[in-house]
mmCIF file of C-alpha atoms in Angstrom:
data_model
loop_
_atom_site.group_PDB
_atom_site.id
_atom_site.type_symbol
_atom_site.label_atom_id
_atom_site.label_comp_id
_atom_site.label_asym_id
_atom_site.label_seq_id
_atom_site.Cartn_x
_atom_site.Cartn_y
_atom_site.Cartn_z
ATOM 1 C CA MET A 15 37.199 28.067 3.363
ATOM 2 C CA GLU A 16 33.492 27.303 3.598
ATOM 3 C CA TYR A 17 31.801 24.824 1.275
ATOM 4 C CA LEU A 18 28.486 22.978 0.995
ATOM 5 C CA ALA A 19 27.825 19.350 1.874
ATOM 6 C CA VAL A 20 24.795 17.087 2.078
ATOM 7 C CA GLU A 21 24.523 15.971 5.694
ATOM 8 C CA ILE A 22 22.450 13.165 7.171
ATOM 9 C CA LYS A 23 20.953 14.562 10.358
ATOM 10 C CA GLU A 24 18.764 11.541 11.114
ATOM 11 C CA PHE A 25 18.024 8.249 9.386
ATOM 12 C CA SER A 26 14.629 7.710 7.755
ATOM 13 C CA GLU A 27 13.649 4.424 6.096
ATOM 14 C CA THR A 28 10.356 5.716 4.694
ATOM 15 C CA ALA A 29 11.451 9.187 3.513
ATOM 16 C CA PRO A 30 15.259 9.128 3.148
ATOM 17 C CA VAL A 31 15.771 12.749 2.063
ATOM 18 C CA ASN A 32 13.718 14.106 4.974
ATOM 19 C CA GLY A 33 16.560 13.405 7.374
ATOM 20 C CA THR A 34 19.090 15.365 5.329
ATOM 21 C CA LYS A 35 20.040 19.001 4.810
ATOM 22 C CA LEU A 36 22.524 21.103 2.850
ATOM 23 C CA ALA A 37 25.034 22.356 5.401
ATOM 24 C CA LYS A 38 28.101 24.581 5.461
ATOM 25 C CA ARG A 39 31.435 23.035 6.366
ATOM 26 C CA VAL A 40 35.031 24.269 6.461
ATOM 27 C CA THR A 41 37.807 22.741 4.372
ATOM 28 C CA ARG A 42 40.659 20.935 6.100
ATOM 29 C CA ASP A 43 44.232 21.068 4.841
ATOM 30 C CA PRO A 44 45.694 17.636 4.133
ATOM 31 C CA GLY A 45 47.976 16.054 6.687
ATOM 32 C CA ALA A 46 50.721 13.530 6.048
ATOM 33 C CA GLY A 47 49.630 11.044 3.388
ATOM 34 C CA GLU A 48 46.432 12.952 2.602
ATOM 35 C CA VAL A 49 45.055 14.820 -0.400
ATOM 36 C CA GLN A 50 42.456 17.581 -0.594
ATOM 37 C CA VAL A 51 40.008 17.208 -3.490
ATOM 38 C CA LYS A 52 37.527 19.636 -5.013
ATOM 39 C CA MET A 53 34.623 17.397 -5.980
ATOM 40 C CA THR A 54 33.090 17.695 -9.457
ATOM 41 C CA LEU A 55 30.339 15.061 -9.674
ATOM 42 C CA ALA A 56 28.879 12.394 -7.398
ATOM 43 C CA ALA A 57 26.655 9.451 -8.286
ATOM 44 C CA VAL A 58 23.420 8.463 -6.538
ATOM 45 C CA ASN A 59 23.534 4.694 -5.967
ATOM 46 C CA PRO A 60 21.085 2.424 -4.122
ATOM 47 C CA SER A 61 23.789 2.039 -1.465
ATOM 48 C CA ASP A 62 23.666 5.807 -0.928
ATOM 49 C CA VAL A 63 19.907 5.697 -0.400
ATOM 50 C CA PHE A 64 20.436 2.821 2.041
ATOM 51 C CA SER A 65 22.907 5.101 3.833
ATOM 52 C CA LEU A 66 20.232 7.784 4.184
ATOM 53 C CA GLN A 67 17.901 5.139 5.586
ATOM 54 C CA GLY A 68 20.481 3.911 8.088
ATOM 55 C CA ILE A 69 20.338 0.312 6.841
ATOM 56 C CA TYR A 70 23.569 0.087 4.848
ATOM 57 C CA PRO A 71 26.071 -2.037 6.805
ATOM 58 C CA ARG A 72 29.040 0.206 6.032
ATOM 59 C CA MET A 73 27.369 3.458 7.054
ATOM 60 C CA GLY A 74 28.499 4.678 10.453
ATOM 61 C CA ARG A 75 25.976 5.629 13.094
ATOM 62 C CA ASP A 76 27.643 8.931 14.039
ATOM 63 C CA LEU A 77 25.670 11.895 12.730
ATOM 64 C CA PRO A 78 25.826 14.292 10.995
ATOM 65 C CA ALA A 79 27.424 12.342 8.159
ATOM 66 C CA VAL A 80 28.066 12.983 4.463
ATOM 67 C CA PRO A 81 26.927 10.119 2.171
ATOM 68 C CA GLY A 82 28.278 9.132 -1.239
ATOM 69 C CA PHE A 83 30.520 6.213 -2.241
ATOM 70 C CA ASP A 84 31.070 7.278 -5.870
ATOM 71 C CA GLY A 85 32.340 10.526 -7.346
ATOM 72 C CA VAL A 86 35.101 12.359 -9.176
ATOM 73 C CA GLY A 87 37.068 15.483 -8.401
ATOM 74 C CA VAL A 88 40.281 17.453 -8.885
ATOM 75 C CA VAL A 89 43.253 17.510 -6.511
ATOM 76 C CA THR A 90 43.712 20.932 -4.906
ATOM 77 C CA LYS A 91 46.372 20.237 -2.257
ATOM 78 C CA VAL A 92 48.663 17.340 -1.309
ATOM 79 C CA GLY A 93 50.005 16.629 2.148
ATOM 80 C CA PRO A 94 53.557 15.725 3.192
ATOM 81 C CA GLY A 95 54.815 12.392 1.870
ATOM 82 C CA VAL A 96 52.249 12.069 -0.918
ATOM 83 C CA GLU A 97 53.605 10.804 -4.233
ATOM 84 C CA GLY A 98 51.802 10.260 -7.519
ATOM 85 C CA PHE A 99 49.224 13.019 -7.076
ATOM 86 C CA ALA A 100 49.432 16.731 -7.857
ATOM 87 C CA PRO A 101 47.104 19.747 -7.908
ATOM 88 C CA GLY A 102 44.928 19.789 -11.023
ATOM 89 C CA GLN A 103 44.872 15.997 -11.373
ATOM 90 C CA ARG A 104 41.490 14.281 -11.740
ATOM 91 C CA VAL A 105 40.823 11.488 -9.267
ATOM 92 C CA THR A 106 38.170 9.107 -8.052
ATOM 93 C CA ALA A 107 38.280 6.894 -4.961
ATOM 94 C CA ARG A 108 37.897 3.272 -3.895
ATOM 95 C CA PRO A 109 35.607 4.452 -2.406
ATOM 96 C CA TRP A 110 34.979 7.893 -0.961
ATOM 97 C CA ARG A 111 34.606 7.528 2.791
ATOM 98 C CA ALA A 112 30.855 7.517 3.309
ATOM 99 C CA ASP A 113 31.402 4.786 5.903
ATOM 100 C CA LYS A 114 33.362 7.376 7.910
ATOM 101 C CA GLY A 115 30.705 10.038 7.404
ATOM 102 C CA ASP A 116 32.902 11.802 4.837
ATOM 103 C CA GLY A 117 31.509 10.724 1.461
ATOM 104 C CA SER A 118 31.386 12.269 -2.004
ATOM 105 C CA TRP A 119 28.251 14.412 -1.681
ATOM 106 C CA GLN A 120 30.196 17.544 -0.782
ATOM 107 C CA GLN A 121 32.171 20.229 -2.587
ATOM 108 C CA TYR A 122 35.510 19.456 -0.914
ATOM 109 C CA THR A 123 36.974 16.545 0.993
ATOM 110 C CA THR A 124 40.342 15.514 2.411
ATOM 111 C CA ILE A 125 41.140 11.836 1.999
ATOM 112 C CA PRO A 126 44.061 9.399 2.399
ATOM 113 C CA ALA A 127 46.028 9.270 -0.843
ATOM 114 C CA ASN A 128 46.012 5.464 -0.854
ATOM 115 C CA LEU A 129 42.254 5.512 -1.468
ATOM 116 C CA LEU A 130 42.532 7.614 -4.617
ATOM 117 C CA VAL A 131 42.600 6.345 -8.197
ATOM 118 C CA PRO A 132 43.929 8.562 -11.021
ATOM 119 C CA VAL A 133 41.466 9.215 -13.846
ATOM 120 C CA PRO A 134 42.980 9.046 -17.360
ATOM 121 C CA ASP A 135 42.008 11.510 -20.093
ATOM 122 C CA ALA A 136 40.064 8.787 -21.930
ATOM 123 C CA VAL A 137 37.550 8.579 -19.057
ATOM 124 C CA SER A 138 35.013 11.408 -18.744
ATOM 125 C CA ASP A 139 33.914 12.927 -15.454
ATOM 126 C CA GLU A 140 30.465 11.378 -15.924
ATOM 127 C CA VAL A 141 31.980 7.901 -16.212
ATOM 128 C CA ALA A 142 34.613 8.421 -13.504
ATOM 129 C CA ALA A 143 31.866 9.552 -11.118
ATOM 130 C CA GLN A 144 30.509 5.980 -11.338
ATOM 131 C CA PHE A 145 33.864 4.195 -11.037
ATOM 132 C CA TYR A 146 33.492 2.205 -7.852
ATOM 133 C CA ILE A 147 30.106 0.679 -7.063
ATOM 134 C CA ASN A 148 29.069 -0.694 -10.461
ATOM 135 C CA PRO A 149 32.245 -1.125 -12.570
ATOM 136 C CA VAL A 150 34.262 -2.762 -9.792
ATOM 137 C CA THR A 151 31.297 -5.035 -9.095
ATOM 138 C CA VAL A 152 31.245 -6.034 -12.778
ATOM 139 C CA VAL A 153 34.915 -7.017 -12.614
ATOM 140 C CA GLY A 154 34.243 -8.991 -9.432
ATOM 141 C CA LEU A 155 31.239 -10.813 -10.871
ATOM 142 C CA LEU A 156 33.194 -11.911 -13.926
ATOM 143 C CA GLU A 157 36.116 -13.096 -11.835
ATOM 144 C CA GLU A 158 33.886 -15.015 -9.419
ATOM 145 C CA THR A 159 31.698 -16.657 -12.064
ATOM 146 C CA ALA A 160 34.855 -17.528 -14.033
ATOM 147 C CA VAL A 161 32.986 -18.351 -17.241
ATOM 148 C CA PRO A 162 35.508 -19.427 -19.899
ATOM 149 C CA LYS A 163 35.787 -17.781 -23.297
ATOM 150 C CA GLY A 164 32.962 -19.149 -25.422
ATOM 151 C CA GLY A 165 30.949 -20.163 -22.357
ATOM 152 C CA TYR A 166 27.507 -18.860 -21.381
ATOM 153 C CA LEU A 167 26.663 -16.411 -18.595
ATOM 154 C CA ILE A 168 23.049 -15.626 -17.641
ATOM 155 C CA VAL A 169 22.501 -12.021 -16.511
ATOM 156 C CA THR A 170 19.255 -11.097 -14.734
ATOM 157 C CA ALA A 171 17.656 -7.640 -14.494
ATOM 158 C CA ALA A 172 19.458 -7.001 -17.758
ATOM 159 C CA GLY A 173 18.042 -3.508 -18.188
ATOM 160 C CA SER A 174 19.895 -2.096 -15.188
ATOM 161 C CA THR A 175 22.980 0.094 -15.591
ATOM 162 C CA LEU A 176 25.176 -2.516 -13.927
ATOM 163 C CA SER A 177 23.795 -5.403 -15.982
ATOM 164 C CA LYS A 178 24.353 -3.606 -19.274
ATOM 165 C CA MET A 179 27.942 -2.943 -18.242
ATOM 166 C CA LEU A 180 28.298 -6.614 -17.321
ATOM 167 C CA LEU A 181 26.973 -7.671 -20.729
ATOM 168 C CA SER A 182 29.417 -5.374 -22.491
ATOM 169 C CA MET A 183 32.414 -6.428 -20.389
ATOM 170 C CA ALA A 184 31.579 -10.112 -20.829
ATOM 171 C CA LYS A 185 31.418 -9.627 -24.599
ATOM 172 C CA SER A 186 34.884 -8.034 -24.564
ATOM 173 C CA GLN A 187 36.183 -11.196 -22.880
ATOM 174 C CA GLY A 188 34.576 -13.547 -25.394
ATOM 175 C CA ILE A 189 31.842 -14.730 -23.021
ATOM 176 C CA LYS A 190 28.386 -15.384 -24.502
ATOM 177 C CA THR A 191 25.513 -13.871 -22.563
ATOM 178 C CA ILE A 192 21.846 -14.667 -22.051
ATOM 179 C CA ALA A 193 20.070 -11.581 -20.736
ATOM 180 C CA VAL A 194 16.889 -11.992 -18.683
ATOM 181 C CA VAL A 195 14.280 -9.218 -18.743
ATOM 182 C CA ARG A 196 10.698 -8.864 -17.553
ATOM 183 C CA ARG A 197 9.474 -6.685 -20.433
ATOM 184 C CA GLN A 198 9.846 -7.807 -24.053
ATOM 185 C CA GLU A 199 10.166 -4.210 -25.245
ATOM 186 C CA GLN A 200 13.578 -4.075 -23.543
ATOM 187 C CA ALA A 201 15.021 -6.666 -25.921
ATOM 188 C CA GLN A 202 16.493 -4.387 -28.600
ATOM 189 C CA GLU A 203 18.121 -2.114 -26.034
ATOM 190 C CA ILE A 204 19.696 -5.102 -24.296
ATOM 191 C CA LEU A 205 20.969 -6.603 -27.541
ATOM 192 C CA ALA A 206 22.528 -3.240 -28.373
ATOM 193 C CA ALA A 207 24.262 -3.312 -24.979
ATOM 194 C CA GLY A 208 26.064 -6.489 -25.997
ATOM 195 C CA ALA A 209 23.798 -9.411 -25.086
ATOM 196 C CA ASP A 210 23.892 -12.417 -27.400
ATOM 197 C CA HIS A 211 20.390 -13.570 -26.463
ATOM 198 C CA VAL A 212 17.446 -12.051 -24.580
ATOM 199 C CA VAL A 213 14.813 -14.072 -22.701
ATOM 200 C CA CYS A 214 11.657 -12.483 -21.275
ATOM 201 C CA SER A 215 10.961 -14.321 -18.022
ATOM 202 C CA THR A 216 7.304 -13.249 -17.906
ATOM 203 C CA THR A 217 6.384 -14.672 -21.327
ATOM 204 C CA GLU A 218 8.948 -17.409 -21.998
ATOM 205 C CA ASP A 219 10.093 -20.593 -20.261
ATOM 206 C CA LEU A 220 13.531 -19.532 -19.056
ATOM 207 C CA VAL A 221 14.904 -23.032 -18.483
ATOM 208 C CA ALA A 222 13.721 -24.293 -21.870
ATOM 209 C CA ARG A 223 15.079 -21.243 -23.704
ATOM 210 C CA VAL A 224 18.501 -21.488 -22.063
ATOM 211 C CA LYS A 225 18.723 -25.188 -22.873
ATOM 212 C CA GLU A 226 17.724 -24.408 -26.459
ATOM 213 C CA ILE A 227 20.344 -21.659 -26.773
ATOM 214 C CA THR A 228 23.115 -23.802 -25.272
ATOM 215 C CA GLY A 229 22.324 -26.933 -27.263
ATOM 216 C CA GLY A 230 20.847 -28.719 -24.257
ATOM 217 C CA VAL A 231 23.951 -28.309 -22.097
ATOM 218 C CA GLY A 232 22.973 -25.343 -19.943
ATOM 219 C CA ALA A 233 24.810 -22.142 -19.088
ATOM 220 C CA ASP A 234 28.038 -22.060 -17.088
ATOM 221 C CA ALA A 235 26.859 -19.536 -14.498
ATOM 222 C CA ALA A 236 24.289 -16.879 -13.659
ATOM 223 C CA ALA A 237 24.884 -13.419 -12.200
ATOM 224 C CA ASP A 238 21.641 -12.682 -10.370
ATOM 225 C CA SER A 239 20.486 -9.450 -8.759
ATOM 226 C CA VAL A 240 16.853 -10.564 -8.378
ATOM 227 C CA ALA A 241 16.825 -13.644 -6.076
ATOM 228 C CA GLY A 242 13.325 -14.835 -5.098
ATOM 229 C CA PRO A 243 11.746 -17.689 -7.118
ATOM 230 C CA LEU A 244 13.846 -16.803 -10.173
ATOM 231 C CA ALA A 245 16.932 -18.270 -8.491
ATOM 232 C CA GLU A 246 15.526 -21.793 -8.800
ATOM 233 C CA GLN A 247 14.898 -21.328 -12.518
ATOM 234 C CA LEU A 248 18.446 -20.095 -12.914
ATOM 235 C CA GLY A 249 19.852 -23.133 -11.136
ATOM 236 C CA ASN A 250 17.804 -25.406 -13.379
ATOM 237 C CA SER A 251 19.201 -23.589 -16.428
ATOM 238 C CA LEU A 252 22.840 -24.371 -15.644
ATOM 239 C CA LYS A 253 25.138 -27.191 -16.654
ATOM 240 C CA THR A 254 26.397 -29.666 -14.043
ATOM 241 C CA GLY A 255 28.477 -27.812 -11.456
ATOM 242 C CA GLY A 256 27.112 -24.423 -12.515
ATOM 243 C CA LEU A 257 27.107 -21.382 -10.229
ATOM 244 C CA VAL A 258 24.265 -19.000 -9.351
ATOM 245 C CA LEU A 259 25.997 -15.898 -7.977
ATOM 246 C CA ILE A 260 23.460 -13.727 -6.134
ATOM 247 C CA TYR A 261 24.485 -10.088 -5.689
ATOM 248 C CA GLY A 262 21.102 -8.409 -5.243
ATOM 249 C CA ILE A 263 17.656 -8.946 -3.750
ATOM 250 C CA MET A 264 15.283 -7.063 -6.041
ATOM 251 C CA ASP A 265 12.579 -9.687 -5.479
ATOM 252 C CA GLY A 266 12.915 -9.884 -1.712
ATOM 253 C CA ALA A 267 15.354 -11.051 0.929
ATOM 254 C CA SER A 268 14.867 -14.783 0.299
ATOM 255 C CA PHE A 269 15.269 -17.117 -2.654
ATOM 256 C CA THR A 270 14.304 -20.645 -3.653
ATOM 257 C CA GLY A 271 16.565 -23.292 -5.118
ATOM 258 C CA SER A 272 16.295 -26.904 -6.218
ATOM 259 C CA ALA A 273 17.675 -29.387 -3.691
ATOM 260 C CA ILE A 274 17.825 -31.957 -6.491
ATOM 261 C CA GLY A 275 19.954 -29.596 -8.547
ATOM 262 C CA VAL A 276 22.313 -29.034 -5.625
ATOM 263 C CA LEU A 277 22.547 -32.718 -4.674
ATOM 264 C CA PHE A 278 22.725 -34.424 -8.039
ATOM 265 C CA ASN A 279 23.877 -31.750 -10.470
ATOM 266 C CA GLY A 280 26.342 -29.939 -8.236
ATOM 267 C CA ILE A 281 24.619 -26.579 -8.650
ATOM 268 C CA VAL A 282 26.114 -23.974 -6.314
ATOM 269 C CA TYR A 283 24.299 -20.947 -4.887
ATOM 270 C CA LYS A 284 26.664 -18.288 -3.597
ATOM 271 C CA GLY A 285 26.413 -14.672 -2.508
ATOM 272 C CA PHE A 286 28.594 -11.817 -3.729
ATOM 273 C CA TRP A 287 29.107 -8.600 -1.811
ATOM 274 C CA MET A 288 31.906 -6.448 -3.145
ATOM 275 C CA GLU A 289 33.486 -5.253 0.105
ATOM 276 C CA PRO A 290 34.295 -8.677 1.625
ATOM 277 C CA TRP A 291 35.412 -9.876 -1.802
ATOM 278 C CA LEU A 292 37.856 -6.997 -2.148
ATOM 279 C CA SER A 293 39.096 -7.389 1.420
ATOM 280 C CA GLY A 294 39.967 -11.001 0.703
ATOM 281 C CA LEU A 295 42.212 -9.987 -2.195
ATOM 282 C CA GLY A 296 44.699 -8.043 -0.085
ATOM 283 C CA PRO A 297 46.295 -4.695 -1.058
ATOM 284 C CA GLU A 298 48.010 -5.937 -4.233
ATOM 285 C CA GLY A 299 44.909 -7.752 -5.454
ATOM 286 C CA GLN A 300 42.741 -4.716 -4.750
ATOM 287 C CA ALA A 301 45.108 -2.450 -6.673
ATOM 288 C CA ALA A 302 45.026 -4.868 -9.614
ATOM 289 C CA VAL A 303 41.213 -4.799 -9.647
ATOM 290 C CA MET A 304 41.169 -0.982 -9.643
ATOM 291 C CA THR A 305 43.633 -0.876 -12.530
ATOM 292 C CA LYS A 306 41.661 -3.469 -14.489
ATOM 293 C CA THR A 307 38.440 -1.554 -13.894
ATOM 294 C CA MET A 308 39.823 1.824 -14.965
ATOM 295 C CA ASP A 309 41.516 0.285 -18.008
ATOM 296 C CA ALA A 310 38.198 -1.278 -19.056
ATOM 297 C CA LEU A 311 36.417 2.065 -18.721
ATOM 298 C CA ALA A 312 39.154 3.827 -20.702
ATOM 299 C CA ALA A 313 38.968 1.209 -23.458
ATOM 300 C CA GLY A 314 35.169 1.351 -23.634
ATOM 301 C CA ALA A 315 34.820 -2.316 -22.679
ATOM 302 C CA MET A 316 32.045 -1.115 -20.382
ATOM 303 C CA THR A 317 30.411 2.297 -20.340
ATOM 304 C CA PRO A 318 28.035 3.382 -17.574
ATOM 305 C CA ASP A 319 24.807 5.035 -18.696
ATOM 306 C CA VAL A 320 24.434 8.634 -17.557
ATOM 307 C CA GLY A 321 21.023 9.876 -16.510
ATOM 308 C CA LYS A 322 19.942 13.282 -15.280
ATOM 309 C CA VAL A 323 22.468 15.610 -13.649
ATOM 310 C CA TYR A 324 21.218 17.793 -10.784
ATOM 311 C CA PRO A 325 22.934 20.763 -9.123
ATOM 312 C CA LEU A 326 23.899 20.242 -5.500
ATOM 313 C CA GLU A 327 21.078 22.495 -4.316
ATOM 314 C CA ARG A 328 18.595 20.020 -5.854
ATOM 315 C CA TYR A 329 20.139 16.840 -4.421
ATOM 316 C CA GLN A 330 16.778 15.801 -2.946
ATOM 317 C CA GLU A 331 15.308 15.645 -6.462
ATOM 318 C CA ALA A 332 18.320 13.578 -7.531
ATOM 319 C CA VAL A 333 17.586 11.018 -4.818
ATOM 320 C CA GLU A 334 13.930 10.839 -5.844
ATOM 321 C CA GLU A 335 14.880 10.486 -9.532
ATOM 322 C CA SER A 336 17.258 7.624 -8.713
ATOM 323 C CA ALA A 337 14.333 5.552 -7.416
ATOM 324 C CA LYS A 338 12.445 5.699 -10.725
ATOM 325 C CA THR A 339 12.454 2.805 -13.175
ATOM 326 C CA ALA A 340 13.442 3.359 -16.813
ATOM 327 C CA ARG A 341 15.216 6.585 -15.851
ATOM 328 C CA GLY A 342 17.827 6.142 -18.597
ATOM 329 C CA GLY A 343 21.038 5.968 -16.574
ATOM 330 C CA LYS A 344 22.803 6.799 -13.329
ATOM 331 C CA VAL A 345 21.664 10.019 -11.656
ATOM 332 C CA LEU A 346 24.514 12.410 -10.863
ATOM 333 C CA ILE A 347 24.915 15.431 -8.585
ATOM 334 C CA LYS A 348 27.004 18.370 -9.867
ATOM 335 C CA LEU A 349 29.033 19.615 -6.926
ATOM 336 C CA ASN A 350 31.164 22.410 -8.404
#
């Protein structure tokens, strides 16, 4: 049976969608241990745009390739030896195989059953379509920063979809949060997302405000997606032995830190990239993270924002929309 898929024909750093096209493919019946899925929705993440540009480390170089790490669909067929999945069941994946050129931006896909995650009734398609990249990262950030109940976690770029989920999840675990924004008008929105305090880095002294909030002690850790000069301010805002966990580079590929803070206050700067972190957990640890993530989504401990939804035929507009600031949530592509 023929179906439509977004294919990368050539990589383009300056105009990512220009190297793509909507192409016809033919479905493949599942083999042993495989499941065929009719895709419903796919998310447009920065990692997907990096895939179109050819700069994402996990994206294979063999073209044509179908991008998309996040999405949700319905099982249509199961192969021999598959247990726990049946036609009609909603599923997401950890992740869809964009790194193999067989991602979520297509109407059908056949995938190993061990990569699938069942979607409970309490989780909508719009939320399940965002299961992997952001929610699993939130779980990883909280586990790596290991802030105790009642402790303080600084969250930068607090207006992002991921950061708001992190604020909400931290609150559900009894962690106090200090959200860092660049525009004061974001404050009410961020407080509503679950932040205990909001600091505007462009108009306030971040270090002084954090020390004031924490009674002069400093925060336990910072989850930072900005890097750049802000990283030094974050380090100076932490208590002795505090951790700055950098998981993004919104302000460039380098960062500054205080050598005095590292030497005499035991401040640690560390990077977080989800794939190596998950690999280090082993199969049982990975399964536990997926369960914890889905349970949190089902319970409403974190809820991804949903932005505009585009039909598959308008996927290029979806990619362009995803690059806009203040877009209101994750952009999705409706596949079927």
